Coordinates of C-alpha atoms in Angstrom, one line a residue:
Chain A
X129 CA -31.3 -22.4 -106.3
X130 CA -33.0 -22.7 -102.9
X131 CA -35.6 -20.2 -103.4
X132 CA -38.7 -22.8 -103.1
X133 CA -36.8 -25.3 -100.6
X134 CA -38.7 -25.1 -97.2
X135 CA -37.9 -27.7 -94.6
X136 CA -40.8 -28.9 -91.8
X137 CA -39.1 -28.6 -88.4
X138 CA -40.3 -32.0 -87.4
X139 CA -37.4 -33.3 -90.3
X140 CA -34.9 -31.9 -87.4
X141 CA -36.4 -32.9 -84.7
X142 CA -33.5 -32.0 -82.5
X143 CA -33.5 -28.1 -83.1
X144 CA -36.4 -26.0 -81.4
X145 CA -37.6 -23.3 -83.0
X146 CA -34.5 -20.4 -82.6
X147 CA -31.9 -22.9 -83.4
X148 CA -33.8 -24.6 -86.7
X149 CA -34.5 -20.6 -88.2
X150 CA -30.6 -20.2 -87.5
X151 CA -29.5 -23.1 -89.2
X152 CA -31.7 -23.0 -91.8
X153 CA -31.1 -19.3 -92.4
X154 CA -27.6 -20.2 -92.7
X155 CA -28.0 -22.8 -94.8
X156 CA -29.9 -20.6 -97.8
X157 CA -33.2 -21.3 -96.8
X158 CA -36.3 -19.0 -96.7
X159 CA -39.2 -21.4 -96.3
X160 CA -40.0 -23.2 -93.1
X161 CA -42.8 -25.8 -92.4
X162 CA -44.2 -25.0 -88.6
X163 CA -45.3 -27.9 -86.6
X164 CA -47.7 -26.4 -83.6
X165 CA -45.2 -28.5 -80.9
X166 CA -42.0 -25.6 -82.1
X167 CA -44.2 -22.8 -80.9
X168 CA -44.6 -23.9 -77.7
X169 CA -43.2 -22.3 -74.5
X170 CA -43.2 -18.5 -75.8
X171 CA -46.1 -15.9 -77.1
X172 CA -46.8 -16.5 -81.2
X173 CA -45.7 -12.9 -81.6
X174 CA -42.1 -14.0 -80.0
X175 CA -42.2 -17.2 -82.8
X176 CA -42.7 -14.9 -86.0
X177 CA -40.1 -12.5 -85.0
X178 CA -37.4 -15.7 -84.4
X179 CA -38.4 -16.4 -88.2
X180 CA -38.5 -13.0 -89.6
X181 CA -35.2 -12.2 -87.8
X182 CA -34.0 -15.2 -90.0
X183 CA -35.8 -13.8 -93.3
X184 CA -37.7 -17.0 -93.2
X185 CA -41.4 -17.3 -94.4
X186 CA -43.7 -19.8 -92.4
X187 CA -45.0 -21.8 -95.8
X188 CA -47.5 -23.8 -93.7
X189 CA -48.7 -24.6 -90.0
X190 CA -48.6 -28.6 -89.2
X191 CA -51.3 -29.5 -88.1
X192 CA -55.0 -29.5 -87.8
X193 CA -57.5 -32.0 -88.8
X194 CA -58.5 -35.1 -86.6
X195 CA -62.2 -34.4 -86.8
X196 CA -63.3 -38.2 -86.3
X197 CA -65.6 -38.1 -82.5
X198 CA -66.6 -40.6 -80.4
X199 CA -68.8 -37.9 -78.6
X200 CA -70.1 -34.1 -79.3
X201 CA -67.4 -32.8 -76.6
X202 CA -64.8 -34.4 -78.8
X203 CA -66.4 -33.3 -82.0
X204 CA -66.4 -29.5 -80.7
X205 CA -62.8 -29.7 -79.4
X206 CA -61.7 -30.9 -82.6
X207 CA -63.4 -27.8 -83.9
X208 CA -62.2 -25.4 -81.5
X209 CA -58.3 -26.7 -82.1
X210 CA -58.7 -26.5 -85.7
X211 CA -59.6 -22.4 -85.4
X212 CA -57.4 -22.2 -82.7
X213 CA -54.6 -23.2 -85.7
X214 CA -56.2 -21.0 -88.4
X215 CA -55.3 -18.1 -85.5
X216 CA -51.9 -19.3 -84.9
X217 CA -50.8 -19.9 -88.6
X218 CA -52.6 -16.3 -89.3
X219 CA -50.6 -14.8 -86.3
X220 CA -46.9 -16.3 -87.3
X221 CA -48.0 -15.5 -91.0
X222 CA -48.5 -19.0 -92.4
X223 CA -50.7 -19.3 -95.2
X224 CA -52.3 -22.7 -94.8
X225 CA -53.0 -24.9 -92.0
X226 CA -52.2 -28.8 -93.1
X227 CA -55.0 -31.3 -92.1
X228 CA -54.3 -34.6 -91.1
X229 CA -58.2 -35.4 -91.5
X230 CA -57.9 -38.0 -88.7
X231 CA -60.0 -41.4 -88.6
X232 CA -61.1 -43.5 -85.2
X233 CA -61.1 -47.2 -85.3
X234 CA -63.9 -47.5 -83.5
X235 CA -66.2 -46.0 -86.4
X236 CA -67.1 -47.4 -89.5
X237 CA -64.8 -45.2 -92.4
X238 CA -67.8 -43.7 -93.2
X239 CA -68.7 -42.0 -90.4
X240 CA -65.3 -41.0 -89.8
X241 CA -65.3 -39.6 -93.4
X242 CA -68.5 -38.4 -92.6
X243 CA -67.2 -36.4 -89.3
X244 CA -64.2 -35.1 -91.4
X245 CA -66.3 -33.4 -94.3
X246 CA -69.1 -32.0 -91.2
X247 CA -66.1 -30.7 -89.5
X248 CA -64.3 -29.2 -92.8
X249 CA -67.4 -27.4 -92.9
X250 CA -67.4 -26.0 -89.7
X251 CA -64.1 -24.2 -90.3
X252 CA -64.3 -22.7 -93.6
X253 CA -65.7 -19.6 -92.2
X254 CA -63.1 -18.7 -89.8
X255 CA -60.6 -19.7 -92.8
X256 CA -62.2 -17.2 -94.4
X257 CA -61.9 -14.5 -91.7
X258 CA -58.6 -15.1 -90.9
X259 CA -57.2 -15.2 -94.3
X260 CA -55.6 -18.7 -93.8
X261 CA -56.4 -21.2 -96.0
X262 CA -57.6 -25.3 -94.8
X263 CA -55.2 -27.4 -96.6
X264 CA -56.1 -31.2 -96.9
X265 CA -53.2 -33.5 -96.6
X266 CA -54.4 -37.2 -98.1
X267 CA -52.3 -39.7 -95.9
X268 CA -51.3 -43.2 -97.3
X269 CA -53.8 -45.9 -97.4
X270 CA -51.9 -47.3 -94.3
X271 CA -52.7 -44.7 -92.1
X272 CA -56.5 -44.9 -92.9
X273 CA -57.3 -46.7 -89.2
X274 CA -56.2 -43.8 -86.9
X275 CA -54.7 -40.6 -88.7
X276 CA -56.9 -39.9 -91.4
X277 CA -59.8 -41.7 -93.7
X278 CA -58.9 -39.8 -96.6
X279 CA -56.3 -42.1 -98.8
X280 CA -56.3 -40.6 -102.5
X281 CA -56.3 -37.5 -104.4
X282 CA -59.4 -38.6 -105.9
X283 CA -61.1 -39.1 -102.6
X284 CA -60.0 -35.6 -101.7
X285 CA -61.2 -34.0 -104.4
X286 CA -64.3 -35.5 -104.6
X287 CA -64.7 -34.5 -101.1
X288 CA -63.8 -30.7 -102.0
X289 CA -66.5 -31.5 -104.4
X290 CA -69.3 -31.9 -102.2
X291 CA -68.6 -29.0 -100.0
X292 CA -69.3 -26.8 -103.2
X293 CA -65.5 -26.2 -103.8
X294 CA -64.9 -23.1 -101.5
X295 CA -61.9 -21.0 -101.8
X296 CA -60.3 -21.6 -98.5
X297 CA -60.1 -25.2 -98.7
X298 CA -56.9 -26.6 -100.6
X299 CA -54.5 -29.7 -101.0
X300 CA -51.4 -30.7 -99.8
X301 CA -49.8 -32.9 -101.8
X302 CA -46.9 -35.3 -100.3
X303 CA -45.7 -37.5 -102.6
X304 CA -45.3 -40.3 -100.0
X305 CA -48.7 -40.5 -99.5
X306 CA -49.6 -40.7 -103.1
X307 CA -47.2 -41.8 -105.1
X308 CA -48.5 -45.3 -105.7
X309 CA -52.2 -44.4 -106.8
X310 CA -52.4 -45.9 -111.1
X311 CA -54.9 -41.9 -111.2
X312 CA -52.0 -39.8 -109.7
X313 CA -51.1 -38.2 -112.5
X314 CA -55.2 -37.4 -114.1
X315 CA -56.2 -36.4 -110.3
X316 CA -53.2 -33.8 -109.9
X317 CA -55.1 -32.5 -113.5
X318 CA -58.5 -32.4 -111.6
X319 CA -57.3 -31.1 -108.8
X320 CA -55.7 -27.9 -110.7
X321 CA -55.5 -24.7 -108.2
X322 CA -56.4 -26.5 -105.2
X323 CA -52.5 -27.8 -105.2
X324 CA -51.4 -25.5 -102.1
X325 CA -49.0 -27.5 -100.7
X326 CA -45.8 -29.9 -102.4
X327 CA -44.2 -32.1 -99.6
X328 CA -40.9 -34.6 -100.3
X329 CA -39.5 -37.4 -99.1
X330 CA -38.9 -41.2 -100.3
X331 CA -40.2 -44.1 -99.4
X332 CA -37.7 -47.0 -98.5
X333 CA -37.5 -50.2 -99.7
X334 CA -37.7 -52.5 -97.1
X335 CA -39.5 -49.4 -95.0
X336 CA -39.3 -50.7 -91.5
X337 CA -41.9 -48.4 -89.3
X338 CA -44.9 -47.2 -90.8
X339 CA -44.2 -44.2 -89.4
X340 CA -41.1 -43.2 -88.7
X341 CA -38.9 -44.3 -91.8
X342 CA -38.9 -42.4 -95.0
X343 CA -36.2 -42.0 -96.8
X344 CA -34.3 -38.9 -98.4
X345 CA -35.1 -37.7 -101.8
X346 CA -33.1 -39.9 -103.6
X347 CA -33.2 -42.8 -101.1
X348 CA -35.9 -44.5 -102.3
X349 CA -38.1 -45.4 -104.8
X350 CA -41.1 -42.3 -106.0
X351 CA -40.6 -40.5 -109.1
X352 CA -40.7 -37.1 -107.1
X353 CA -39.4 -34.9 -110.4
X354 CA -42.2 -36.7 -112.2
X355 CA -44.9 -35.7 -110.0
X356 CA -43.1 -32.5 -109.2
X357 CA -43.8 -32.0 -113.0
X358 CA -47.5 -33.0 -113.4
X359 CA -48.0 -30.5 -109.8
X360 CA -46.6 -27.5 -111.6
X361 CA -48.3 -28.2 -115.4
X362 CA -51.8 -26.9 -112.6
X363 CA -49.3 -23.5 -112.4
X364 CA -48.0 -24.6 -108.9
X365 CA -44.8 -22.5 -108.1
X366 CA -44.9 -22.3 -104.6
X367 CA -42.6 -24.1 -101.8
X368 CA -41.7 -27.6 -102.0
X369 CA -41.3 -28.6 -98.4
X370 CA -38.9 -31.5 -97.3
X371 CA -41.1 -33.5 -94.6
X372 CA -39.4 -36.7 -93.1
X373 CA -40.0 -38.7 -90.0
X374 CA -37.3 -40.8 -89.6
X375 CA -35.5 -42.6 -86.3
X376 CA -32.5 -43.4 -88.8
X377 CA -32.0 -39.8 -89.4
X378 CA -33.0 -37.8 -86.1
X379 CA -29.9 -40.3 -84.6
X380 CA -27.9 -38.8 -87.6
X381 CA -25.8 -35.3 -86.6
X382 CA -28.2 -32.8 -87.7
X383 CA -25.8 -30.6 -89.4
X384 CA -24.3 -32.8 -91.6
X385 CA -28.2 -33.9 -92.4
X386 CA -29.0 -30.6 -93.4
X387 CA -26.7 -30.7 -96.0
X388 CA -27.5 -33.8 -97.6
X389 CA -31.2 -32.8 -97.4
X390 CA -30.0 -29.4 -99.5
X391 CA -28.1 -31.8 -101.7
X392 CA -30.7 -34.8 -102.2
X393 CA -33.4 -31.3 -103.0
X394 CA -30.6 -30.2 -105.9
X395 CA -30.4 -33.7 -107.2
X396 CA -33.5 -35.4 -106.6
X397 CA -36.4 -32.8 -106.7
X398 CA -35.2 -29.7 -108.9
Chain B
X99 CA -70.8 -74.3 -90.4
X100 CA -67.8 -74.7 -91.4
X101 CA -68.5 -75.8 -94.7
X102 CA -66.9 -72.2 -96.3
X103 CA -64.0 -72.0 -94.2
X104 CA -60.3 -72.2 -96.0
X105 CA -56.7 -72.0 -94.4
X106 CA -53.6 -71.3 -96.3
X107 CA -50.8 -72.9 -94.9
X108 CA -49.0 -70.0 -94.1
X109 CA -51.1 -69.3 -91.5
X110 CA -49.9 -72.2 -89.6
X111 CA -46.7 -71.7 -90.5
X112 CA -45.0 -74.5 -88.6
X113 CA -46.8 -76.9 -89.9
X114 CA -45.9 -78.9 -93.2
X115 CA -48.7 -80.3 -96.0
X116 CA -49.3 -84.1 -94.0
X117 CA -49.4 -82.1 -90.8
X118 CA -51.7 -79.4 -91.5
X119 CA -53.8 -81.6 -93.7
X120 CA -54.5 -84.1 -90.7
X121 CA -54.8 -80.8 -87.9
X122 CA -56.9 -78.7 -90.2
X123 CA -59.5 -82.4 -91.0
X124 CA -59.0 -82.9 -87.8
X125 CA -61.0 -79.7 -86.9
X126 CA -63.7 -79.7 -89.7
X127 CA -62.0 -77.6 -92.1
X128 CA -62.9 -78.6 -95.8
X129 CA -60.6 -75.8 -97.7
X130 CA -56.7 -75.2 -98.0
X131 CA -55.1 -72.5 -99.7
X132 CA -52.1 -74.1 -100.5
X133 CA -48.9 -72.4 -100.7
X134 CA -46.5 -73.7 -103.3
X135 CA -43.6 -74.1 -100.6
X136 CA -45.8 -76.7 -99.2
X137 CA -45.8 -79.0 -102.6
X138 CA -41.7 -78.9 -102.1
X139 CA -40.1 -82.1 -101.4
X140 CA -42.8 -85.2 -102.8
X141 CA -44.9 -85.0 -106.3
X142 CA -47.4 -83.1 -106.9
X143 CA -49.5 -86.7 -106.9
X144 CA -48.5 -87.2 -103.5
X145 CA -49.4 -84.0 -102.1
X146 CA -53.1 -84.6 -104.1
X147 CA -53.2 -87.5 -102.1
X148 CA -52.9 -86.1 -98.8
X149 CA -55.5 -83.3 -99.4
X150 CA -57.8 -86.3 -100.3
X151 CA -56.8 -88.3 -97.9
X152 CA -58.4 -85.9 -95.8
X153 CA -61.2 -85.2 -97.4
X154 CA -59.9 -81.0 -98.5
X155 CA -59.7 -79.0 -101.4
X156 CA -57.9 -77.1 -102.5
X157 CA -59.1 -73.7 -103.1
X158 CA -55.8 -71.6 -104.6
X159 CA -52.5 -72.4 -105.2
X160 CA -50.5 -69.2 -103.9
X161 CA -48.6 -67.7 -105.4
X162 CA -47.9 -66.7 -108.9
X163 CA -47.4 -63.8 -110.5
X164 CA -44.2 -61.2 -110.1
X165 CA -44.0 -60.4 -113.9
X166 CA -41.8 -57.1 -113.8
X167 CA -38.5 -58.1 -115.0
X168 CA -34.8 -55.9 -115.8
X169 CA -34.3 -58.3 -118.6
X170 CA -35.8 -60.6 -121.5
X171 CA -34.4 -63.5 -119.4
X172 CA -36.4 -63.0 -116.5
X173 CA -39.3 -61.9 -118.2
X174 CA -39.4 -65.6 -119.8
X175 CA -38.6 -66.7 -116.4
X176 CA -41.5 -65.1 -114.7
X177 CA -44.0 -66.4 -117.6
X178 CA -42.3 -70.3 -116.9
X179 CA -43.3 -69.8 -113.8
X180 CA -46.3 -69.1 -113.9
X181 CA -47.2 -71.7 -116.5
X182 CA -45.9 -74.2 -113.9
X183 CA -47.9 -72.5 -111.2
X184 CA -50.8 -73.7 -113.4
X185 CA -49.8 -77.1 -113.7
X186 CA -48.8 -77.5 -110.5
X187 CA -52.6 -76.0 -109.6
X188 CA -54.4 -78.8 -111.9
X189 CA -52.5 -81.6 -110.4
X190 CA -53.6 -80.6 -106.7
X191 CA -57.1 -79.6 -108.1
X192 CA -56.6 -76.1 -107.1
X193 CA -58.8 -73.8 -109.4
X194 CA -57.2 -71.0 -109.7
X195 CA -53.3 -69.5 -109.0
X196 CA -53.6 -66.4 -106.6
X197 CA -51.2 -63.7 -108.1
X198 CA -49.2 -61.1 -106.6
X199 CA -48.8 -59.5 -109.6
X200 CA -44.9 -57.7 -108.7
X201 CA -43.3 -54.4 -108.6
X202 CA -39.4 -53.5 -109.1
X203 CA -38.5 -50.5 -107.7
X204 CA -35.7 -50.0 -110.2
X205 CA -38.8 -49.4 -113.0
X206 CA -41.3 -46.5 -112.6
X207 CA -44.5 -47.7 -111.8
X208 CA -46.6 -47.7 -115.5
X209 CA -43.6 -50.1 -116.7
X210 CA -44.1 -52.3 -114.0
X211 CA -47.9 -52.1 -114.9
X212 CA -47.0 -52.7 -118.7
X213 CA -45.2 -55.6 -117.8
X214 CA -48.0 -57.3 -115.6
X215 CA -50.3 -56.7 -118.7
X216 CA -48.2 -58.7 -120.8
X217 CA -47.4 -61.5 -118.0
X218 CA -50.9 -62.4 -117.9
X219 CA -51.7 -62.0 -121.5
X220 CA -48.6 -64.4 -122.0
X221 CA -50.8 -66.9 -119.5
X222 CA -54.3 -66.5 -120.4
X223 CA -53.6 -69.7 -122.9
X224 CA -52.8 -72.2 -120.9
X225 CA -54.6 -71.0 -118.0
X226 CA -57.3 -72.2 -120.6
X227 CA -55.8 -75.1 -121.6
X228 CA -55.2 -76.5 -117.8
X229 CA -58.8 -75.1 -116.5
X230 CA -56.8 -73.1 -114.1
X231 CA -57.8 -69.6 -113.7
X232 CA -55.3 -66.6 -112.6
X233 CA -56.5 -64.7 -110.0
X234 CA -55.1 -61.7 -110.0
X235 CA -54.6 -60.4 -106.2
X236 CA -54.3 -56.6 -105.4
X237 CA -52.5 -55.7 -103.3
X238 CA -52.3 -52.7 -100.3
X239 CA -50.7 -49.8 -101.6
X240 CA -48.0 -50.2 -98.8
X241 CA -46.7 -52.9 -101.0
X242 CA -46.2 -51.2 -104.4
X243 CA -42.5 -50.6 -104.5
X244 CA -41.3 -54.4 -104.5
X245 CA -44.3 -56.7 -104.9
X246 CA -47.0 -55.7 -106.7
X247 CA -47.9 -52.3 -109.1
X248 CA -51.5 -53.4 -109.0
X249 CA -52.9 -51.8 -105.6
X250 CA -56.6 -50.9 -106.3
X251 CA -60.0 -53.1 -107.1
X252 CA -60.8 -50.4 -109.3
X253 CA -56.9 -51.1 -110.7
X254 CA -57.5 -54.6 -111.2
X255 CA -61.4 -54.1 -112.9
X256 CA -59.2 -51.8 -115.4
X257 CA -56.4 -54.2 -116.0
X258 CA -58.8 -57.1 -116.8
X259 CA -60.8 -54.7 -119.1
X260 CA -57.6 -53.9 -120.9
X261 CA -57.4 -57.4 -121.3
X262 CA -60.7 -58.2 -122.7
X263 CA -62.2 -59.4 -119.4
X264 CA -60.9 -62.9 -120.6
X265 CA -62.9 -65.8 -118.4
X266 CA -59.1 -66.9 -117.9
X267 CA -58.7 -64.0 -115.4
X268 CA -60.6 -64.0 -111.8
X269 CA -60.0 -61.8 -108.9
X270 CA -58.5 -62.8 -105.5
X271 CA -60.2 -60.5 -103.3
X272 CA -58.0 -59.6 -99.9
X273 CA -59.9 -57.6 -97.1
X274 CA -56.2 -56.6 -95.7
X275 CA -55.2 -55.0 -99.1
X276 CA -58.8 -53.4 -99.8
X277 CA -60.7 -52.1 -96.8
X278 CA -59.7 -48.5 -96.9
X279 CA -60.8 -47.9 -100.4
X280 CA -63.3 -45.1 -100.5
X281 CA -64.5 -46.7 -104.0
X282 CA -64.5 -50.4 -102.6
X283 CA -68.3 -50.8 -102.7
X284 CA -68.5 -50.0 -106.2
X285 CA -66.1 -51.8 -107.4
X286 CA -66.8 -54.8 -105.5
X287 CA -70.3 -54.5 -107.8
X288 CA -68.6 -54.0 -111.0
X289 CA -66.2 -56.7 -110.2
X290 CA -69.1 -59.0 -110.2
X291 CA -68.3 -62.5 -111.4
X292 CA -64.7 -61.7 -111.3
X293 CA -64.2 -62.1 -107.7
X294 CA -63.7 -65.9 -107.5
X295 CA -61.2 -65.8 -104.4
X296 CA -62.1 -63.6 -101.1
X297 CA -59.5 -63.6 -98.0
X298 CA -59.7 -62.5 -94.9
X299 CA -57.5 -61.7 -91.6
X300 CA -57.5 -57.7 -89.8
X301 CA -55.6 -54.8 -89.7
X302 CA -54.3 -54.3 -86.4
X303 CA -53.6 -50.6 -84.7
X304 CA -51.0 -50.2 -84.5
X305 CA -49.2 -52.3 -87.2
X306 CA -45.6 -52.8 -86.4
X307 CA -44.5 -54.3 -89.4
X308 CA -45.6 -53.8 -92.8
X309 CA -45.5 -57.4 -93.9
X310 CA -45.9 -60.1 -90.8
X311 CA -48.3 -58.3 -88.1
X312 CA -51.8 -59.4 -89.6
X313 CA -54.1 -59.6 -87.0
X314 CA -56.4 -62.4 -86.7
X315 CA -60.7 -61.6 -87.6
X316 CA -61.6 -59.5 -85.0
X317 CA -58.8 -58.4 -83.5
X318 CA -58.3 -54.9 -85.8
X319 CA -61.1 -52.6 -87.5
X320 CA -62.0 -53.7 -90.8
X321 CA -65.6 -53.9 -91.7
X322 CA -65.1 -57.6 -92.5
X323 CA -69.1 -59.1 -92.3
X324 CA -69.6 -55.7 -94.3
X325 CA -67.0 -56.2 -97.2
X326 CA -68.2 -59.9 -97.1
X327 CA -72.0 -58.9 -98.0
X328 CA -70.8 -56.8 -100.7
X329 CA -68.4 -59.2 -101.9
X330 CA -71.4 -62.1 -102.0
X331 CA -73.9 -59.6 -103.4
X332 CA -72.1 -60.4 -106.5
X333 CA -73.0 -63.7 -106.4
X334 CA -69.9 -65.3 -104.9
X335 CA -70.7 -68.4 -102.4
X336 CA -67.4 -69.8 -102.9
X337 CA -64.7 -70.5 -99.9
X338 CA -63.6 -68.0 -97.4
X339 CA -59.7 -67.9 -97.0
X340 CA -57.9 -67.3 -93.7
X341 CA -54.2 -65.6 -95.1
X342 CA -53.0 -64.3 -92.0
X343 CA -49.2 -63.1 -91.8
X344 CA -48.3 -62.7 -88.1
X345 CA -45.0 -63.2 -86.3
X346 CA -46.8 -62.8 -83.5
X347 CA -49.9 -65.6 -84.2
X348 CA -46.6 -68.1 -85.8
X349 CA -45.4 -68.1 -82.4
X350 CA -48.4 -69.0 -80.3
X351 CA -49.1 -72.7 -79.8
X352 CA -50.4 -74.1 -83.7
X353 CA -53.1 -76.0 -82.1
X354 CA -54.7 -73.3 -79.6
X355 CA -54.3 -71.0 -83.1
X356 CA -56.4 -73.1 -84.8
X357 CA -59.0 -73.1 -82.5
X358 CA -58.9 -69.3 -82.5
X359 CA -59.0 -69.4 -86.4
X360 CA -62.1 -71.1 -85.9
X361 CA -64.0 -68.7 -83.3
X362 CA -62.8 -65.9 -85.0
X363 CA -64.3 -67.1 -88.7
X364 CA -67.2 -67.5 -86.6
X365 CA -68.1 -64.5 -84.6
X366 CA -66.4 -62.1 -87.0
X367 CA -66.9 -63.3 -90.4
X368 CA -70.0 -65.1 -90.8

């Protein structure tokens, strides 16, 4: 059954927009991951009818965030880019915008964790408006000097916490990021309803890039069914979305990949 | 002043126990983490005699630890070893073996944990009985599939709770593996005592390789002087240990290194 499987379009990097909602479509899936680059070039109208021409659903818009500043002009065009998403996702029917909360080398974490909550909170009302929900993504410890200062489920939820738990503010959780963390499994409890988002991949061992090398379902190491498991006990049925960067397989012939990523989702995930 | 500064011998790769021993004197360095590589090849009373020779100490033998095992045969193996890591350790006057406490990525993560628990438990004895303490050494998350399960402070605080906070059992505390912990502060504090080793290097951005691309203090954006004040708010006024992995730094003259070691502990650290 590929009834949840939704695949980002980053994972094939090669195919714009028309040609991944063809091949997809073809391949039996309904759910697609839309990173902001695959709308480029056409009017957002022009993007949801390639999808709904395919009977595929936009699961998520990738993504907003990267509210660290160095100045207020950088501070409101963070701002303004996150709405500008929440209108995007709303218009090609997404129902979440993914954060990458972002984080600046030059400031302390802090402050950048600071900047991320203060600019969290500057978007909830348009989230609200628009119907799309702000989905926070914690990235891997080893992105925490320039993508994003939030690292753990707990830090996430604590920080959902603080700004008085609203409604339009959920999680994305991608088991690359967290697998590691000795709480996963009590801060998936905490975090309940706030699950919005399921993303899979592996993580490699020897991983070579810190970007640009996951591995497969099934390639690598993280107990995916495991934590699929303790993400649907919160009542999580929603899409489990196949996210990978990876050199090793945008060189690979994309068709044949898109089977083995249906396969590894059959053997590895479900 | 000098007085705190240690170098593990890794960080000058190229150069062997009698060499770095008479370059690091040489320079008015007191301290040497000594990796157990550099013992190889002449007794253990020999190499004694070289760090006195020079008037050093040394402040760690590194490393122990790697407890996760696929059978009863290496799990014996892994506690040998780490009884002769303690031996090795009171004949050099080290006082304490660093761990990195393993991971096998053919075991989910809680066995690997399981099996650390036992490991040390199976030391704490003769850690007693040689004076040695284990100093257990966590490690970034980036590192939990092959060499080490234990990837928090907070982790490690638990583990040696578990353990009955034994006086055996220390912690080795690594700005490179900790800095992006939202909790770090507070469990630096309830650390306390515990923390009986503290390392430092940088995290560079970017980081090209997950293992060998350290950067040198000052060079990358952790909040060393800030972690350091925590970390001595405890108490601690014990050495300072430069552990810096870098293909990079290993291939740059030893001697104009060394120097840089120096400035660096010196504008960045103290």
């Amino acid at each position: 059954m590929l009834d949840r499987l939704a695949i980002h379009t980053i994972t094939t990097k090669s195919w714009d927009l028309p040609i991944a909602a063809a091949k997809y479509a073809a391949a039996g899936i309904k759910g697609v991951g839309v990173w902001r680059q695959w709308l480029d070039g056409r009017p957002l109208t022009e993007s949801r009818q390639i999808l709904d021409d395919h009977g595929l659903s936009a699961v998520s818009l990738v993504r907003g965030g990267f509210f660290p500043h160095l100045s207020p002009e950088e501070k409101q065009s963070a701002i303004d880019d996150n709405l500008r998403a929440l209108d995007e996702a709303a218009a090609i029917g997404a129902p979440q915008v993914v954060l990458v909360c972002g984080a600046k080398t030059e400031l302390p974490l802090s402050e950048s964790r600071k900047h991320i909550e203060e600019g969290l909170a500057a978007c909830i009302e348009h989230a609200k408006a628009t119907g799309v929900k702000l989905s926070i993504e914690p990235l891997h410890p080893m992105y925490a000097d320039c993508r994003s200062a939030i690292n753990t489920l707990g830090q996430t939820n604590d920080l959902i916490d603080t700004l008085g738990s609203p409604p339009e503010i959920g999680i994305a959780a991608d088991v690359y990021h967290l697998w590691w963390d000795p709480d996963l499994k009590k801060e998936i409890a905490r975090a309940g309803q706030r699950i919005i988002g399921f993303h899979v991949c592996d993580w490699l061992t020897p991983t070579t890039d810190l970007l640009n090398d996951r591995g497969l379902m099934g390639e690598g190491c993280i107990d995916i069914k495991g934590i699929r498991r303790d993400v649907e006990a919160t009542g999580f049925d929603s899409w489990i979305e196949v996210e990978i960067f990876s050199d090793r397989w945008w060189s690979h012939d994309p068709d044949d990949y898109l089977q083995k990523i249906i396969q590894a989702y059959q053997q590895h995930v479900q």
